[in-house]
Amino acid sequence: MGWVWGYGVPAVASFLSLLIFALGFPFYRYVDPTGSPFTRLAQVVVAAFRKRNLSLSSDSDELAQDRTENSLLGGTKRPPTTQFKCLDRAAVRTKEDFGGNPWRLCTVDQVEEFKALIKLIPIWFSCLLSATALSGHKLFVVPQANTMDRHLGSSFQLPAASLPIFGSITFLLWVPIYDRLILPIARKVTGHQRGITMLQRIGIGFCVSILELAVGGLVESKRRAVARSTGFIDKPYNTIPMSVFWLAPQFCLHGLGESFWAVGELDFFYDQLPATMRSMAAAIYWLSSGIGHYMGTVILVAVHRMTGHHGHEEDWLGNNLNTGHLDYFFYLLGMVEIVNLVFFLVISRWYTYKSTEVE
């Protein structure tokens, strides 16, 4: 239908979204800032370092508490945890702390917030590795689809760039099915309020992602075999007799996996981040996704240089996909996801969920 429609429809949609956003201004409730959460975290590091030679006692009454501050921040009172005990020194009262210097004496809440953030780093890194592996899978959908039969009926031809819509449809269909049908059954089986834990949901999503990359590699092997058998091996711009809908299952698997790992990651970060940093949950999620896509580009460039030079006959990611080995690239990304899954399982066994104490 042309570039005018291609850019015009998103432009109109963006204008409508901006209009709706502006209409919501009168209903927004502004909250006065209570200080930077990063300052609170830095105070823990400085205070713990200053008291690094201080001996720790098992008596938690010696630790500074501040229930008023905690209630104003909307958080919940947490008892001291056993991990990273060296940081508890930041909350131990000494004779020099009666001046109320926050860079010498921190509350238990501050210390536990810092501990919670440290424990999240390995999980966040695992999410970054998964995003790295999955980013490379979507890069070649248009070149692949352009070599395949995209006809739907006698007159309509499916746009090559529209194939990811199968993933979006699967995501939109599966999320309500999971919440309304699967989740109640899982609650009865496991006795867990969420049916399965947040980390289990992320892990299931990683497993589906491995299957997605494996299917992508198998379909690409099939596409290359058809191109070879029909004499199109050296004709990268010709259409081979293979339907583009062979690519649909891998995108359906992507949407299914995303309904597990994406929702699970957002839920996990929001629930496990310190109360003063919960507004940053989505930002942390998208940070891992953004860095993952950059890392995926690094892998792609490295593979292209290693297989396209130094005497190699076949460039995996050359301009002619029929003579390349895009399937090998998908299998390589699948291996990265498998390694990441093993790493995720190890750190998940080590991770302890944030505990709360009912006041």
Short mmCIF file of C-alpha atoms in Angstrom, two decimals:
data_model
loop_
_atom_site.label_atom_id
_atom_site.label_comp_id
_atom_site.label_asym_id
_atom_site.label_seq_id
_atom_site.Cartn_x
_atom_site.Cartn_y
_atom_site.Cartn_z
CA MET A 1 0.00 0.00 0.00
CA GLY A 2 3.05 2.25 -0.05
CA TRP A 3 5.24 4.15 2.39
CA VAL A 4 2.60 6.83 2.90
CA TRP A 5 0.34 4.35 4.68
CA GLY A 6 3.33 2.71 6.36
CA TYR A 7 4.34 5.95 8.07
CA GLY A 8 0.91 7.58 8.15
CA VAL A 9 -0.84 4.99 10.31
CA PRO A 10 1.84 5.01 13.07
CA ALA A 11 1.88 8.83 12.96
CA VAL A 12 -1.88 9.01 13.54
CA ALA A 13 -1.66 6.39 16.31
CA SER A 14 1.16 8.35 17.99
CA PHE A 15 -0.89 11.54 17.84
CA LEU A 16 -3.90 9.82 19.42
CA SER A 17 -1.75 8.35 22.19
CA LEU A 18 -0.27 11.79 22.90
CA LEU A 19 -3.77 13.26 23.03
CA ILE A 20 -4.98 10.62 25.49
CA PHE A 21 -1.85 11.18 27.57
CA ALA A 22 -2.52 14.92 27.71
CA LEU A 23 -6.15 14.35 28.74
CA GLY A 24 -4.90 12.41 31.77
CA PHE A 25 -2.87 15.33 33.18
CA PRO A 26 -5.67 16.61 35.50
CA PHE A 27 -6.07 13.16 37.10
CA TYR A 28 -2.39 12.53 37.84
CA ARG A 29 -1.33 12.61 41.48
CA TYR A 30 2.11 14.08 42.09
CA VAL A 31 4.16 12.73 44.98
CA ASP A 32 6.79 14.91 46.61
CA PRO A 33 10.30 13.48 46.14
CA THR A 34 11.81 11.79 49.20
CA GLY A 35 15.42 11.80 48.04
CA SER A 36 17.42 9.70 45.64
CA PRO A 37 17.47 5.93 46.32
CA PHE A 38 21.03 5.84 45.01
CA THR A 39 22.10 8.15 47.85
CA ARG A 40 20.63 5.71 50.35
CA LEU A 41 22.56 2.85 48.75
CA ALA A 42 25.81 4.83 48.69
CA GLN A 43 25.39 5.60 52.39
CA VAL A 44 25.31 1.87 53.16
CA VAL A 45 28.58 1.28 51.32
CA VAL A 46 30.33 4.21 53.01
CA ALA A 47 29.03 3.37 56.50
CA ALA A 48 29.91 -0.32 56.18
CA PHE A 49 33.41 0.56 54.97
CA ARG A 50 33.96 2.95 57.86
CA LYS A 51 32.99 0.21 60.32
CA ARG A 52 34.77 -2.63 58.50
CA ASN A 53 36.79 -3.52 61.61
CA LEU A 54 33.73 -3.57 63.88
CA SER A 55 32.69 -6.95 65.28
CA LEU A 56 29.11 -8.02 64.63
CA SER A 57 26.75 -9.17 67.36
CA SER A 58 23.85 -11.61 66.96
CA ASP A 59 21.60 -9.18 68.84
CA SER A 60 19.48 -7.37 66.24
CA ASP A 61 18.47 -4.77 68.85
CA GLU A 62 21.86 -3.14 68.35
CA LEU A 63 20.90 -2.30 64.78
CA ALA A 64 19.28 1.00 63.92
CA GLN A 65 15.60 0.82 63.03
CA ASP A 66 13.39 3.53 61.55
CA ARG A 67 9.77 2.48 61.25
CA THR A 68 8.52 5.99 60.61
CA GLU A 69 10.75 6.39 57.57
CA ASN A 70 9.75 2.97 56.33
CA SER A 71 6.03 3.69 56.54
CA LEU A 72 6.42 7.02 54.74
CA LEU A 73 8.23 5.27 51.89
CA GLY A 74 5.44 2.76 51.49
CA GLY A 75 7.66 -0.23 52.19
CA THR A 76 7.37 -3.09 54.65
CA LYS A 77 9.52 -3.81 57.68
CA ARG A 78 12.06 -6.56 57.00
CA PRO A 79 14.19 -8.41 59.54
CA PRO A 80 17.95 -8.57 58.94
CA THR A 81 18.89 -11.38 56.55
CA THR A 82 21.86 -13.71 56.85
CA GLN A 83 23.35 -12.97 53.43
CA PHE A 84 26.07 -10.32 53.05
CA LYS A 85 26.38 -9.94 56.84
CA CYS A 86 29.34 -7.61 56.39
CA LEU A 87 26.92 -4.90 55.30
CA ASP A 88 25.09 -5.08 58.65
CA ARG A 89 27.93 -3.07 60.14
CA ALA A 90 26.41 0.00 58.51
CA ALA A 91 23.42 -0.28 60.90
CA VAL A 92 25.37 -0.98 64.11
CA ARG A 93 25.26 1.89 66.61
CA THR A 94 28.55 3.16 68.01
CA LYS A 95 29.53 6.07 70.25
CA GLU A 96 30.38 8.18 67.23
CA ASP A 97 26.90 7.77 65.70
CA PHE A 98 24.86 9.93 68.07
CA GLY A 99 25.12 12.92 65.73
CA GLY A 100 22.77 11.25 63.26
CA ASN A 101 25.17 11.32 60.35
CA PRO A 102 23.53 9.13 57.64
CA TRP A 103 26.96 8.41 56.14
CA ARG A 104 27.97 6.71 59.41
CA LEU A 105 24.76 5.05 60.60
CA CYS A 106 22.13 3.54 58.31
CA THR A 107 18.87 1.80 59.11
CA VAL A 108 18.24 -1.91 58.67
CA ASP A 109 15.88 -0.98 55.87
CA GLN A 110 18.67 0.71 53.95
CA VAL A 111 20.99 -2.25 54.42
CA GLU A 112 18.33 -4.73 53.31
CA GLU A 113 17.55 -2.60 50.26
CA PHE A 114 21.20 -2.77 49.24
CA LYS A 115 21.31 -6.53 49.83
CA ALA A 116 18.19 -7.01 47.72
CA LEU A 117 19.77 -5.05 44.88
CA ILE A 118 22.97 -7.12 45.01
CA LYS A 119 21.00 -10.36 44.85
CA LEU A 120 19.15 -9.12 41.77
CA ILE A 121 22.31 -8.52 39.73
CA PRO A 122 22.93 -12.19 38.69
CA ILE A 123 19.26 -12.62 37.73
CA TRP A 124 19.39 -9.39 35.73
CA PHE A 125 22.57 -10.56 33.99
CA SER A 126 20.88 -13.84 33.04
CA CYS A 127 17.97 -11.86 31.54
CA LEU A 128 20.53 -9.84 29.57
CA LEU A 129 22.11 -13.03 28.16
CA SER A 130 18.70 -14.30 27.10
CA ALA A 131 17.95 -11.02 25.34
CA THR A 132 21.32 -11.31 23.60
CA ALA A 133 20.48 -14.75 22.21
CA LEU A 134 16.95 -13.85 21.13
CA SER A 135 17.90 -10.56 19.48
CA GLY A 136 19.76 -12.33 16.67
CA HIS A 137 16.79 -14.51 15.79
CA LYS A 138 14.62 -11.64 14.55
CA LEU A 139 17.29 -9.94 12.45
CA PHE A 140 16.90 -12.15 9.38
CA VAL A 141 13.15 -12.56 9.18
CA VAL A 142 12.79 -10.15 6.23
CA PRO A 143 15.61 -11.67 4.10
CA GLN A 144 14.25 -15.15 4.80
CA ALA A 145 10.64 -14.24 4.02
CA ASN A 146 11.62 -12.47 0.79
CA THR A 147 12.95 -15.75 -0.62
CA MET A 148 9.75 -17.69 0.19
CA ASP A 149 6.22 -17.84 -1.20
CA ARG A 150 4.29 -15.15 0.68
CA HIS A 151 0.95 -15.55 -1.07
CA LEU A 152 -2.19 -15.93 1.03
CA GLY A 153 -4.83 -16.79 -1.51
CA SER A 154 -4.62 -15.71 -5.12
CA SER A 155 -4.28 -11.95 -4.71
CA PHE A 156 -2.93 -11.10 -1.23
CA GLN A 157 0.79 -11.27 -0.48
CA LEU A 158 1.92 -11.22 3.16
CA PRO A 159 4.47 -8.43 3.84
CA ALA A 160 7.82 -9.93 4.81
CA ALA A 161 8.20 -7.66 7.86
CA SER A 162 4.80 -8.62 9.29
CA LEU A 163 5.71 -12.16 10.39
CA PRO A 164 6.43 -11.15 14.01
CA ILE A 165 2.67 -10.52 14.28
CA PHE A 166 2.31 -14.26 14.93
CA GLY A 167 4.32 -13.80 18.12
CA SER A 168 2.22 -10.84 19.22
CA ILE A 169 -1.02 -12.74 18.60
CA THR A 170 0.26 -15.75 20.54
CA PHE A 171 1.29 -13.49 23.42
CA LEU A 172 -2.11 -11.75 23.53
CA LEU A 173 -3.97 -15.07 23.43
CA TRP A 174 -1.82 -16.96 25.92
CA VAL A 175 -1.64 -14.36 28.72
CA PRO A 176 -5.42 -14.46 29.48
CA ILE A 177 -5.47 -18.25 29.01
CA TYR A 178 -2.67 -18.58 31.53
CA ASP A 179 -4.27 -16.21 34.05
CA ARG A 180 -7.79 -17.63 33.78
CA LEU A 181 -7.22 -21.34 33.17
CA ILE A 182 -3.63 -22.45 33.90
CA LEU A 183 -2.99 -20.32 36.99
CA PRO A 184 -5.97 -21.59 39.09
CA ILE A 185 -4.98 -25.20 38.34
CA ALA A 186 -1.34 -24.48 39.20
CA ARG A 187 -2.39 -22.92 42.51
CA LYS A 188 -4.26 -26.08 43.49
CA VAL A 189 -1.35 -28.32 42.49
CA THR A 190 1.51 -26.34 44.04
CA GLY A 191 -0.29 -24.47 46.82
CA HIS A 192 1.62 -21.35 45.79
CA GLN A 193 -0.26 -18.06 45.55
CA ARG A 194 1.19 -17.38 42.11
CA GLY A 195 0.86 -20.96 40.91
CA ILE A 196 4.57 -21.07 40.19
CA THR A 197 7.29 -18.81 41.50
CA MET A 198 8.48 -15.83 39.51
CA LEU A 199 11.86 -17.45 38.84
CA GLN A 200 10.15 -20.65 37.66
CA ARG A 201 8.10 -18.61 35.22
CA ILE A 202 11.23 -16.97 33.85
CA GLY A 203 12.95 -20.36 33.58
CA ILE A 204 10.03 -21.82 31.61
CA GLY A 205 10.28 -18.87 29.24
CA PHE A 206 14.00 -19.56 28.72
CA CYS A 207 13.22 -23.22 27.91
CA VAL A 208 10.63 -22.17 25.32
CA SER A 209 13.20 -19.76 23.85
CA ILE A 210 15.63 -22.64 23.33
CA LEU A 211 12.91 -24.52 21.46
CA GLU A 212 12.21 -21.38 19.41
CA LEU A 213 15.83 -21.14 18.26
CA ALA A 214 15.98 -24.86 17.52
CA VAL A 215 12.84 -24.67 15.37
CA GLY A 216 14.26 -21.61 13.62
CA GLY A 217 17.41 -23.54 12.73
CA LEU A 218 15.47 -26.56 11.46
CA VAL A 219 13.19 -24.43 9.29
CA GLU A 220 16.17 -22.60 7.81
CA SER A 221 17.83 -25.95 7.01
CA LYS A 222 14.62 -26.97 5.25
CA ARG A 223 14.52 -23.68 3.31
CA ARG A 224 18.11 -24.10 2.13
CA ALA A 225 17.43 -27.70 1.12
CA VAL A 226 14.45 -26.60 -0.99
CA ALA A 227 16.53 -23.87 -2.61
CA ARG A 228 19.23 -26.40 -3.45
CA SER A 229 16.85 -29.04 -4.82
CA THR A 230 15.02 -26.54 -7.04
CA GLY A 231 18.12 -24.96 -8.52
CA PHE A 232 17.85 -21.62 -6.70
CA ILE A 233 21.01 -22.04 -4.63
CA ASP A 234 22.79 -19.22 -6.55
CA LYS A 235 19.64 -17.14 -7.06
CA PRO A 236 19.09 -15.38 -3.71
CA TYR A 237 16.42 -13.02 -5.05
CA ASN A 238 14.18 -15.68 -6.59
CA THR A 239 11.17 -17.10 -4.76
CA ILE A 240 11.53 -20.75 -3.80
CA PRO A 241 8.49 -23.07 -3.72
CA MET A 242 8.14 -23.03 0.06
CA SER A 243 5.42 -21.19 2.00
CA VAL A 244 6.47 -18.34 4.26
CA PHE A 245 4.16 -19.75 6.91
CA TRP A 246 6.88 -22.27 7.74
CA LEU A 247 8.39 -19.36 9.69
CA ALA A 248 5.23 -18.83 11.75
CA PRO A 249 5.79 -21.58 14.40
CA GLN A 250 9.05 -20.08 15.65
CA PHE A 251 7.39 -16.69 16.11
CA CYS A 252 4.48 -18.35 17.92
CA LEU A 253 7.04 -19.94 20.22
CA HIS A 254 8.63 -16.53 20.71
CA GLY A 255 5.28 -15.07 21.79
CA LEU A 256 4.68 -18.02 24.11
CA GLY A 257 8.12 -17.73 25.66
CA GLU A 258 7.77 -13.97 26.02
CA SER A 259 4.53 -14.43 27.96
CA PHE A 260 6.60 -16.33 30.51
CA TRP A 261 9.98 -14.62 30.68
CA ALA A 262 8.93 -11.03 29.94
CA VAL A 263 5.97 -11.01 32.34
CA GLY A 264 7.99 -12.98 34.88
CA GLU A 265 10.93 -10.56 34.73
CA LEU A 266 8.76 -7.46 35.14
CA ASP A 267 6.88 -9.07 38.02
CA PHE A 268 10.13 -10.23 39.61
CA PHE A 269 11.90 -6.88 39.43
CA TYR A 270 8.91 -4.96 40.73
CA ASP A 271 8.35 -7.37 43.61
CA GLN A 272 11.97 -7.86 44.64
CA LEU A 273 13.38 -4.38 44.18
CA PRO A 274 13.59 -2.17 47.29
CA ALA A 275 10.42 -0.17 47.94
CA THR A 276 12.20 3.08 47.05
CA MET A 277 13.23 1.72 43.63
CA ARG A 278 10.08 -0.04 42.43
CA SER A 279 9.36 2.71 39.92
CA MET A 280 12.57 1.65 38.17
CA ALA A 281 11.46 -1.97 37.59
CA ALA A 282 10.44 -1.41 33.97
CA ALA A 283 13.60 0.62 33.31
CA ILE A 284 15.80 -2.21 34.63
CA TYR A 285 13.92 -4.70 32.43
CA TRP A 286 14.35 -2.58 29.30
CA LEU A 287 17.98 -1.92 30.19
CA SER A 288 18.72 -5.66 30.03
CA SER A 289 16.80 -5.87 26.74
CA GLY A 290 18.62 -2.92 25.22
CA ILE A 291 22.11 -4.05 26.21
CA GLY A 292 21.18 -7.57 25.08
CA HIS A 293 20.37 -6.32 21.58
CA TYR A 294 23.71 -4.52 21.41
CA MET A 295 25.48 -7.69 22.54
CA GLY A 296 23.55 -9.65 19.92
CA THR A 297 24.94 -7.31 17.27
CA VAL A 298 28.46 -7.95 18.57
CA ILE A 299 27.93 -11.72 18.21
CA LEU A 300 26.53 -11.26 14.71
CA VAL A 301 29.51 -9.17 13.58
CA ALA A 302 31.96 -11.62 15.17
CA VAL A 303 30.35 -14.63 13.45
CA HIS A 304 30.29 -12.80 10.11
CA ARG A 305 33.97 -11.92 10.35
CA MET A 306 35.07 -15.37 11.53
CA THR A 307 33.14 -17.31 8.87
CA GLY A 308 33.49 -14.83 6.03
CA HIS A 309 37.25 -14.46 6.16
CA HIS A 310 40.41 -16.44 6.91
CA GLY A 311 39.88 -18.82 4.00
CA HIS A 312 36.39 -20.02 4.88
CA GLU A 313 34.42 -20.97 1.80
CA GLU A 314 30.97 -20.25 3.21
CA ASP A 315 29.98 -17.11 5.08
CA TRP A 316 27.25 -18.08 7.54
CA LEU A 317 25.64 -14.66 7.25
CA GLY A 318 26.45 -13.67 3.70
CA ASN A 319 24.20 -11.77 1.32
CA ASN A 320 23.07 -15.04 -0.24
CA LEU A 321 21.22 -16.93 2.48
CA ASN A 322 20.93 -19.97 0.19
CA THR A 323 24.69 -20.53 0.28
CA GLY A 324 25.12 -19.36 3.88
CA HIS A 325 24.46 -21.16 7.15
CA LEU A 326 21.92 -19.08 8.98
CA ASP A 327 20.76 -22.31 10.59
CA TYR A 328 24.19 -22.71 12.23
CA PHE A 329 23.86 -19.17 13.59
CA PHE A 330 20.49 -20.05 15.14
CA TYR A 331 21.98 -23.17 16.70
CA LEU A 332 24.83 -21.06 18.09
CA LEU A 333 22.32 -18.70 19.69
CA GLY A 334 20.50 -21.74 21.05
CA MET A 335 23.73 -22.89 22.70
CA VAL A 336 24.10 -19.45 24.28
CA GLU A 337 20.56 -19.77 25.64
CA ILE A 338 21.28 -23.27 26.98
CA VAL A 339 24.38 -22.01 28.81
CA ASN A 340 22.34 -19.14 30.15
CA LEU A 341 19.62 -21.54 31.35
CA VAL A 342 22.19 -23.59 33.29
CA PHE A 343 23.56 -20.37 34.81
CA PHE A 344 20.03 -19.25 35.66
CA LEU A 345 19.21 -22.55 37.39
CA VAL A 346 22.35 -22.27 39.53
CA ILE A 347 21.74 -18.71 40.67
CA SER A 348 18.03 -19.41 41.20
CA ARG A 349 18.88 -22.09 43.76
CA TRP A 350 21.09 -19.58 45.54
CA TYR A 351 18.53 -16.76 45.44
CA THR A 352 16.28 -16.13 48.44
CA TYR A 353 13.16 -14.05 47.98
CA LYS A 354 12.79 -10.81 49.87
CA SER A 355 11.17 -11.53 53.23
CA THR A 356 8.79 -9.26 55.08
CA GLU A 357 7.64 -8.92 58.65
CA VAL A 358 4.04 -8.01 59.39
CA GLU A 359 3.92 -5.14 61.79
#
